[in-house]
PDB file of C-alpha atoms in Angstrom:
ATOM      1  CA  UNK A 259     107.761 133.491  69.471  1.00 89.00           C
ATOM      2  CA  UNK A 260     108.385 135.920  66.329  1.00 89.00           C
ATOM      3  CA  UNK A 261     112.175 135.468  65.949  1.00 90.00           C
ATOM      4  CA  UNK A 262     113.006 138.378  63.576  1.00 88.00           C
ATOM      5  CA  UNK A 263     115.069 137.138  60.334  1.00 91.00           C
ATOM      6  CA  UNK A 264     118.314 138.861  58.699  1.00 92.00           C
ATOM      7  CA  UNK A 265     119.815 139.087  55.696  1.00 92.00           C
ATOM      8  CA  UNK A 266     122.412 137.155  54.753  1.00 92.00           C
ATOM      9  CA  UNK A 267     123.456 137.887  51.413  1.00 89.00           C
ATOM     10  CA  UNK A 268     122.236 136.644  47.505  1.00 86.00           C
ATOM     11  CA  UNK A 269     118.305 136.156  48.853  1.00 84.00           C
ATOM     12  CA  UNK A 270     118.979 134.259  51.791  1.00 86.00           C
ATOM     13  CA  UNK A 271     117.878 135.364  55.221  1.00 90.00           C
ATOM     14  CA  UNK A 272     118.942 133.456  58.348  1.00 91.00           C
ATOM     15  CA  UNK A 273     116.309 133.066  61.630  1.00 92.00           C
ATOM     16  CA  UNK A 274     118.053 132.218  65.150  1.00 93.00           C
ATOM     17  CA  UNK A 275     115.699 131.023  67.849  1.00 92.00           C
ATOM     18  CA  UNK A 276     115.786 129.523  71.282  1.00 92.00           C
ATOM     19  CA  UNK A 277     112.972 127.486  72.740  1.00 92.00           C
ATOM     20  CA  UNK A 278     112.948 127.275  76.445  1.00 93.00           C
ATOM     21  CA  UNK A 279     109.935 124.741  76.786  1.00 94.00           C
ATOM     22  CA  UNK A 280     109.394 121.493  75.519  1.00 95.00           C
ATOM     23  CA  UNK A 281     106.926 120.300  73.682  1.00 94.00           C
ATOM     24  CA  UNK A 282     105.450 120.397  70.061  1.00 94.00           C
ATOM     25  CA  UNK A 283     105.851 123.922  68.016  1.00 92.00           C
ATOM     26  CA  UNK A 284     104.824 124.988  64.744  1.00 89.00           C
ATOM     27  CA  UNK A 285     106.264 126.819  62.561  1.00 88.00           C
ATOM     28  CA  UNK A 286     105.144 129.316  59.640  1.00 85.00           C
ATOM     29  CA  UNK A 287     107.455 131.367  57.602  1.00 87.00           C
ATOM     30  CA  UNK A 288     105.832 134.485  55.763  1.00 86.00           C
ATOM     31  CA  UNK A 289     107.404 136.331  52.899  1.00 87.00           C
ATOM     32  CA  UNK A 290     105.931 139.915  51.560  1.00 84.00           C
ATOM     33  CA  UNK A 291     106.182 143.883  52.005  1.00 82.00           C
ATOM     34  CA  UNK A 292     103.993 145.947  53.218  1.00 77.00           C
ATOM     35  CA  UNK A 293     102.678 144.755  56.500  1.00 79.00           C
ATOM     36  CA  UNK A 294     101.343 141.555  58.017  1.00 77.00           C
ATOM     37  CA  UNK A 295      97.906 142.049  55.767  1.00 81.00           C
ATOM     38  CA  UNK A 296     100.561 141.649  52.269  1.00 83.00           C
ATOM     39  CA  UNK A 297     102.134 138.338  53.731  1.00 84.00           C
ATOM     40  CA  UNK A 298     101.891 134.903  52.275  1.00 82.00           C
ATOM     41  CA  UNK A 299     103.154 131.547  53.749  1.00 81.00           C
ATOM     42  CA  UNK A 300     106.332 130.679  51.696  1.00 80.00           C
ATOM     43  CA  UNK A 301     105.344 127.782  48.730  1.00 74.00           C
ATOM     44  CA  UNK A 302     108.687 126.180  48.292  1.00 74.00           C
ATOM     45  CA  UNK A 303     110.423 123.927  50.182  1.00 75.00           C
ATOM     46  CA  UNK A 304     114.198 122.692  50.345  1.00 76.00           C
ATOM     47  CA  UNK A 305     113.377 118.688  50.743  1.00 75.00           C
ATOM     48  CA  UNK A 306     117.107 118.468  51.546  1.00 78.00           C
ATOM     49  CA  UNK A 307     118.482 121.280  53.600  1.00 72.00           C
ATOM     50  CA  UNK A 308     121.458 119.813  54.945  1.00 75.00           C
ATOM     51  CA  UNK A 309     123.679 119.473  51.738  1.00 79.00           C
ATOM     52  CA  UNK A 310     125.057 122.233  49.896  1.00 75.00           C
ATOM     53  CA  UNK A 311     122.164 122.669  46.643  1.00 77.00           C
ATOM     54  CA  UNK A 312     119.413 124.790  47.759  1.00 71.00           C
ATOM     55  CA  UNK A 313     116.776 123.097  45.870  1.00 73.00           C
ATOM     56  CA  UNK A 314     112.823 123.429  46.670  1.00 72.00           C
ATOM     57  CA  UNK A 315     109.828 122.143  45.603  1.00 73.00           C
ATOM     58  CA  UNK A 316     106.981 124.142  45.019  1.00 70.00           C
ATOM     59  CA  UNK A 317     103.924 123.375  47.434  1.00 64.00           C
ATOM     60  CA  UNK A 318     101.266 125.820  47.391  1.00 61.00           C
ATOM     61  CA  UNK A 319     100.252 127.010  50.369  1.00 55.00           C
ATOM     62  CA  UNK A 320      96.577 127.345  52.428  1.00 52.00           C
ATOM     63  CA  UNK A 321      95.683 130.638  52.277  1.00 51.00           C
ATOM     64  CA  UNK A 322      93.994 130.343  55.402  1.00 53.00           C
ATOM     65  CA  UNK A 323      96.104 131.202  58.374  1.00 51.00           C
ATOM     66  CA  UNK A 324      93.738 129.009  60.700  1.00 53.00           C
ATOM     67  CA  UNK A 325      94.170 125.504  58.143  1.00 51.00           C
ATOM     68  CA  UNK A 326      96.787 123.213  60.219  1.00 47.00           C
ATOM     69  CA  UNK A 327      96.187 120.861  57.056  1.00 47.00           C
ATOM     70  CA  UNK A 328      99.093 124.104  54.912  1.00 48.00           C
ATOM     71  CA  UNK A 329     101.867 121.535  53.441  1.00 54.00           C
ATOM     72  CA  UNK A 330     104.123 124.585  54.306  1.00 64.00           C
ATOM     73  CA  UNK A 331     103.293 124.316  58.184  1.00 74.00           C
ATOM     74  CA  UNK A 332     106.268 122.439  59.694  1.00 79.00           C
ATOM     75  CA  UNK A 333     106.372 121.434  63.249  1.00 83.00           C
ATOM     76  CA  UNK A 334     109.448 120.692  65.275  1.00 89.00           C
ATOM     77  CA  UNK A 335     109.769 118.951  68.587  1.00 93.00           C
ATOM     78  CA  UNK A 336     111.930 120.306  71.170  1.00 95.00           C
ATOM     79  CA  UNK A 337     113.198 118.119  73.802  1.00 95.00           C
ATOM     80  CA  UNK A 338     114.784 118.843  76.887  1.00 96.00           C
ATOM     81  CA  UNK A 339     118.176 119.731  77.516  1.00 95.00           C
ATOM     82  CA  UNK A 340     120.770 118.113  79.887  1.00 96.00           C
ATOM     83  CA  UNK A 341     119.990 117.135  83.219  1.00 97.00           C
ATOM     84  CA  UNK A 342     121.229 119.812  85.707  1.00 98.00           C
ATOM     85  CA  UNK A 343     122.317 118.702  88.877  1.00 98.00           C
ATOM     86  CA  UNK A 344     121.348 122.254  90.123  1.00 97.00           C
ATOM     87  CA  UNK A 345     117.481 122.486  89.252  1.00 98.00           C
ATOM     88  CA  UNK A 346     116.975 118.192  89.692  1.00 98.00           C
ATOM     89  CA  UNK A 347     114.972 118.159  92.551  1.00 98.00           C
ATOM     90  CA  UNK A 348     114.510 115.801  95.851  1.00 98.00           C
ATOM     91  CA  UNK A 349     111.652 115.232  97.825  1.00 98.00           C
ATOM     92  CA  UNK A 350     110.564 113.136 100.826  1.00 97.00           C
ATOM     93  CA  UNK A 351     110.502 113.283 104.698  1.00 96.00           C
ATOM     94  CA  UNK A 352     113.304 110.335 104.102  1.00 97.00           C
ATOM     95  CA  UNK A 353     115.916 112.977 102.952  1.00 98.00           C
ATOM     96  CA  UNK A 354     116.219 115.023 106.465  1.00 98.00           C
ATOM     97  CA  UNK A 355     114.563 112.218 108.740  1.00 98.00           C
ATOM     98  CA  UNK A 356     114.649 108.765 109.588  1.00 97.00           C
ATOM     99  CA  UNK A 357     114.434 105.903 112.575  1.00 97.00           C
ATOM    100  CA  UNK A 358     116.931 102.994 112.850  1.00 95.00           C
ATOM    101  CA  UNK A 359     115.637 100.142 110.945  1.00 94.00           C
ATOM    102  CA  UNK A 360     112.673 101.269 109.125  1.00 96.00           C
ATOM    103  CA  UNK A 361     113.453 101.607 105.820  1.00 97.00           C
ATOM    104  CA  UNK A 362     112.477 105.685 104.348  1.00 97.00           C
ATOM    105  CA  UNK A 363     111.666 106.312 100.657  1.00 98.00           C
ATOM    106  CA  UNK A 364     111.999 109.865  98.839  1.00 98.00           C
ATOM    107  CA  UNK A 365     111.896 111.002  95.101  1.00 98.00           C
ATOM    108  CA  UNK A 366     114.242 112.630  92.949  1.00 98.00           C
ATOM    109  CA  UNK A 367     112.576 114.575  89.449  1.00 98.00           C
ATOM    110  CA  UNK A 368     115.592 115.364  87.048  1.00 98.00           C
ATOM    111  CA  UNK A 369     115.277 118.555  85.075  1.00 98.00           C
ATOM    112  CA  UNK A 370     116.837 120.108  82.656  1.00 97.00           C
ATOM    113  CA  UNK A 371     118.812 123.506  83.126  1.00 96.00           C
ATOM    114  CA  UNK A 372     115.545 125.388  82.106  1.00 96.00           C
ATOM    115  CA  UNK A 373     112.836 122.948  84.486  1.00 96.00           C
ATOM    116  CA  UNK A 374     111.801 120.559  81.601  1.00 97.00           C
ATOM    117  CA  UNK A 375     111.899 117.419  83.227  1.00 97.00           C
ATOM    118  CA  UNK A 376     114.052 115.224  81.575  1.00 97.00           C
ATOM    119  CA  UNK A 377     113.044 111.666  80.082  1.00 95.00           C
ATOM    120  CA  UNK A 378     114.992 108.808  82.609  1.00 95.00           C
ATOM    121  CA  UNK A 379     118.657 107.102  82.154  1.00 96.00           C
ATOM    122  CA  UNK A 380     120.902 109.504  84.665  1.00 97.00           C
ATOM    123  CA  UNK A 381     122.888 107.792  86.904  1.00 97.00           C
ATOM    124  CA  UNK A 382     121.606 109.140  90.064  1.00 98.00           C
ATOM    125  CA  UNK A 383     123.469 108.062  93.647  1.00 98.00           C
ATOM    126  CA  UNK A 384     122.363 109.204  97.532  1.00 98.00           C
ATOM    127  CA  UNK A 385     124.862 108.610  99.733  1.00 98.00           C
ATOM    128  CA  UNK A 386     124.870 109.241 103.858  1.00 97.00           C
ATOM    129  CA  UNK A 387     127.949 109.604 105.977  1.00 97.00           C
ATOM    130  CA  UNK A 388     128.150 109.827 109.918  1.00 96.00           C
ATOM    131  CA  UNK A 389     128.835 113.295 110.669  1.00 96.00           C
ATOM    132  CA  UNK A 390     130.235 114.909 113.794  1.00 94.00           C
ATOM    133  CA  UNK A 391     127.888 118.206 114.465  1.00 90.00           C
ATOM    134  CA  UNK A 392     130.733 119.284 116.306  1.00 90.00           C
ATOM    135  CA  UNK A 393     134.166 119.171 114.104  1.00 92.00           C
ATOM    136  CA  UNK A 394     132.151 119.764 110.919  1.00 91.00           C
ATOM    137  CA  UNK A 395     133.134 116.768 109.557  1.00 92.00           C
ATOM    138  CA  UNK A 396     133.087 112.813 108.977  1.00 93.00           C
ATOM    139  CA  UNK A 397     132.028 111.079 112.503  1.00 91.00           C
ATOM    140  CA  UNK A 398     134.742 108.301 111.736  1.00 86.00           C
ATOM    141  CA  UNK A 399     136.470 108.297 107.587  1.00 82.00           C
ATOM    142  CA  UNK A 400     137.333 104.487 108.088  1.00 85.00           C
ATOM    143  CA  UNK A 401     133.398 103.469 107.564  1.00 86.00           C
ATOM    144  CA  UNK A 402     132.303 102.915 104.468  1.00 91.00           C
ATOM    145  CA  UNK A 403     128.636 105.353 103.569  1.00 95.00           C
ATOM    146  CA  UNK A 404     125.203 104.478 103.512  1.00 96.00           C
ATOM    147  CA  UNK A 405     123.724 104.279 100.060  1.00 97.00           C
ATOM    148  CA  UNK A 406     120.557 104.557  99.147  1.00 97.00           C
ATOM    149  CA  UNK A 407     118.627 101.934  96.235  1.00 98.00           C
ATOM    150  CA  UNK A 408     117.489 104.074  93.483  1.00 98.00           C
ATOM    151  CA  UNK A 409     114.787 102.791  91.104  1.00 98.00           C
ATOM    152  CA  UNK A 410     114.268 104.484  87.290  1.00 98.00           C
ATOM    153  CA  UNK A 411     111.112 105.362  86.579  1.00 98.00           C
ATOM    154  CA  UNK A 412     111.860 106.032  83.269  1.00 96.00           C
ATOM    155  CA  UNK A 413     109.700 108.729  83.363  1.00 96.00           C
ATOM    156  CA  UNK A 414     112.185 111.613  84.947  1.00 96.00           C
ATOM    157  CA  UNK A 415     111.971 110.484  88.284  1.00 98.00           C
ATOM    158  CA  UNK A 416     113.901 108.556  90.544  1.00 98.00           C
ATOM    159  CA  UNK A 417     112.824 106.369  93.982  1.00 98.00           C
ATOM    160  CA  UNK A 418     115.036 105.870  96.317  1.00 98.00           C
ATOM    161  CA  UNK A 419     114.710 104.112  99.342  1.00 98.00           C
ATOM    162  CA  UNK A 420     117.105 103.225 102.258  1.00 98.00           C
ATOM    163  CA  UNK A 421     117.634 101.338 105.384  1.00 97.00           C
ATOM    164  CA  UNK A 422     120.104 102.693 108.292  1.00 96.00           C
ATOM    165  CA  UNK A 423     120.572 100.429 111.144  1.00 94.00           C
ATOM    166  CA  UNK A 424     122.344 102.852 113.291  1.00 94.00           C
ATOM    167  CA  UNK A 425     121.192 106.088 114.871  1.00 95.00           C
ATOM    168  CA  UNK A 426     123.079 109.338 114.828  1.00 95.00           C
ATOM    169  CA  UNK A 427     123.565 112.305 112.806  1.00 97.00           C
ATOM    170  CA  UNK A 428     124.550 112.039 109.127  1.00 97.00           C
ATOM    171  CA  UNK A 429     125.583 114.145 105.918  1.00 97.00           C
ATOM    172  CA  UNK A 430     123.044 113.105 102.819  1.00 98.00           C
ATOM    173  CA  UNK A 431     124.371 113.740  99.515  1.00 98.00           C
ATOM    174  CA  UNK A 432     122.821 113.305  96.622  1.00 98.00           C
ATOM    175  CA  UNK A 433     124.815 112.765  93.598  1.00 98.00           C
ATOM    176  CA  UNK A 434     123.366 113.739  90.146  1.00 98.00           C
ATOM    177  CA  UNK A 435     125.431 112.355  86.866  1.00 96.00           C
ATOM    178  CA  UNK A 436     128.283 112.921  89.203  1.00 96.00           C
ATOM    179  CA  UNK A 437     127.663 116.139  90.602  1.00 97.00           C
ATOM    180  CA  UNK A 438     126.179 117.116  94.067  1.00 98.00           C
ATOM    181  CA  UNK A 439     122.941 118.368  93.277  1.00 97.00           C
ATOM    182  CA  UNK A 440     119.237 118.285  94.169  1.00 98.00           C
ATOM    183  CA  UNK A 441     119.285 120.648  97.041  1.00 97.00           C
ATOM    184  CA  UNK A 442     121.956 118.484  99.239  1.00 97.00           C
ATOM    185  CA  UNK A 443     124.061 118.517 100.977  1.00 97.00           C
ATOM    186  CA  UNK A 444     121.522 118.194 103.932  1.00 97.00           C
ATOM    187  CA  UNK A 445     121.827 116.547 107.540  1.00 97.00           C
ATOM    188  CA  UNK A 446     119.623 112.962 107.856  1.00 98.00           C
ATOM    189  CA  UNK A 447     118.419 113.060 111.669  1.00 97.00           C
ATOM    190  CA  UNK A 448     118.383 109.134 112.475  1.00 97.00           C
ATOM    191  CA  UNK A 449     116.588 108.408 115.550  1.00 96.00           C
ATOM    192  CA  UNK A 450     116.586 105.440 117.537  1.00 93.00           C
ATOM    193  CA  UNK A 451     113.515 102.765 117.613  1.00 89.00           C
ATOM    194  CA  UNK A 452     111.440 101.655 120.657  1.00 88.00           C
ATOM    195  CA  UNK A 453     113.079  99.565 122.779  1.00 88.00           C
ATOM    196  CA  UNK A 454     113.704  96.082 121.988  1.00 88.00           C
ATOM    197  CA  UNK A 455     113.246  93.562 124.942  1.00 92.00           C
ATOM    198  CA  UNK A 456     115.631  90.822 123.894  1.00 93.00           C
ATOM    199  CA  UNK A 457     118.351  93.894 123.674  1.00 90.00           C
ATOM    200  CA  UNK A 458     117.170  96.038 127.007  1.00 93.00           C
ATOM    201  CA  UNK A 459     118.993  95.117 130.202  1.00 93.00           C
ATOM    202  CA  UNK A 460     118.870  96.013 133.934  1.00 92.00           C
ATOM    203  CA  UNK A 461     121.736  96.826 136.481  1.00 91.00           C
ATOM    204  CA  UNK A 462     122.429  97.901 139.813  1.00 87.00           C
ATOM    205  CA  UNK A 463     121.385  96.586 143.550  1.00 82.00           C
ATOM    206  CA  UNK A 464     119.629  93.891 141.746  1.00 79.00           C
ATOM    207  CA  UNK A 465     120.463  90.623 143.691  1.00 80.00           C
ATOM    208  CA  UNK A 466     121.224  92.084 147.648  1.00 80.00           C
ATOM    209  CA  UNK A 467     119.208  94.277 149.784  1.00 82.00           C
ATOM    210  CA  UNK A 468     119.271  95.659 153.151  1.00 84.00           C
ATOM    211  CA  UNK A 469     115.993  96.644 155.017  1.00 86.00           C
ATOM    212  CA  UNK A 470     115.693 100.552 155.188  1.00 87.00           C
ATOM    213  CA  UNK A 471     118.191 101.529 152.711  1.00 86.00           C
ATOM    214  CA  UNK A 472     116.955 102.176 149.974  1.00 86.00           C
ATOM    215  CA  UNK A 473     118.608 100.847 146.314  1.00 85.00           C
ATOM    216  CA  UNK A 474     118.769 101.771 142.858  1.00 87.00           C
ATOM    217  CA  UNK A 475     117.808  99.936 139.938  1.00 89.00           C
ATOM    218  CA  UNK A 476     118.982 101.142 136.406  1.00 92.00           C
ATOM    219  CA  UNK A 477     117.740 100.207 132.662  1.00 92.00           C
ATOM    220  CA  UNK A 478     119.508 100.700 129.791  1.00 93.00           C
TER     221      UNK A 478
END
């Protein structure tokens, strides 16, 4: 970036800048007229530029563009900005699919408004409700939801991993620092497991026949 400078009165010139990547910069101030060629890195430096007394000392400077070693280079690191419910991501089969019982795992990246990722410590929630298809809305409001476990990675990203019991359809939300976020609301398809023996069960003409007629047998 070459933010362009303006004057500000007595000497003083004031730079505004806006960094929209993280990471390590450096930074090299030039003073002089007459083109880039005329144009020397600036040899004094305010050691305290927070209080009122612009003071400097002097600190000659490399006159070699290409020397990192300049005592007038200064390097600033920019870190990223708040987490945004909006651009935090979610991935995983686990979000949109799932069968009774097995427990499904997905992964949430938090990023910042710009796609920095951010560093770990958001309070990050997934929460599933039974949903009716049909009415739009909550299958039954007296149940409490299905949450999710989320694990910090400390690193940006988030595990989460869940275990639903019951098949059906169901609203996923994901919650991020208290907003809905991460591409959700979406609807978790739940399906049911094989069949369990001890739980399957047989009904109909089961215990009395009659030769030629024929009789049906049901499994549920």
């Amino acid at each position: 970036m070459k933010p362009s400078p303006f004057w500000i009165g007595t000497g003083q010139y004031k730079c505004e800048y806006a960094a929209f990547q993280t990471g390590q910069y450096e930074i090299r101030i030039l003073v002089g007229r007459g083109g880039s060629e005329y144009m020397d890195e600036i040899e004094g430096v305010d050691p305290e530029p927070s209080n009122e007394e612009h003071d400097f000392v002097f600190s000659p400077s490399s006159r070699h563009p290409d020397d990192v070693t300049s005592s007038t280079l200064f390097t600033i690191n920019v870190a990223p900005g708040d987490t945004s419910p909006r651009v935090t991501s979610a991935k995983g089969e686990g979000i949109t699919v799932n069968t009774a019982g097995a427990i499904a795992t997905f992964l949430i990246t938090a990023l910042d408004a710009f796609g920095n990722r951010r560093p770990g410590g958001d309070v990050m929630t997934s929460i599933m409700r039974s949903w009716n298809p049909i009415l739009n809305q909550e299958a039954n409001a007296e149940n409490l939801p299905e949450t999710g476990s989320v694990l910090d990675n400390k690193d940006g990203s988030y595990a989460v991993s869940y275990r639903i019991t019951k098949a059906g359809l169901y609203q996923h939300s994901i919650s991020v620092i208290g907003s809905i976020g991460a591409g959700t609301p979406v609807f978790l398809d739940v399906s049911s497991d094989a069949a369990y023996p001890p739980r399957t069960y047989v009904y109909g003409s089961l215990l009395s026949l009659e030769t030629g007629k024929a009789s049906t047998i049901y499994v549920q």
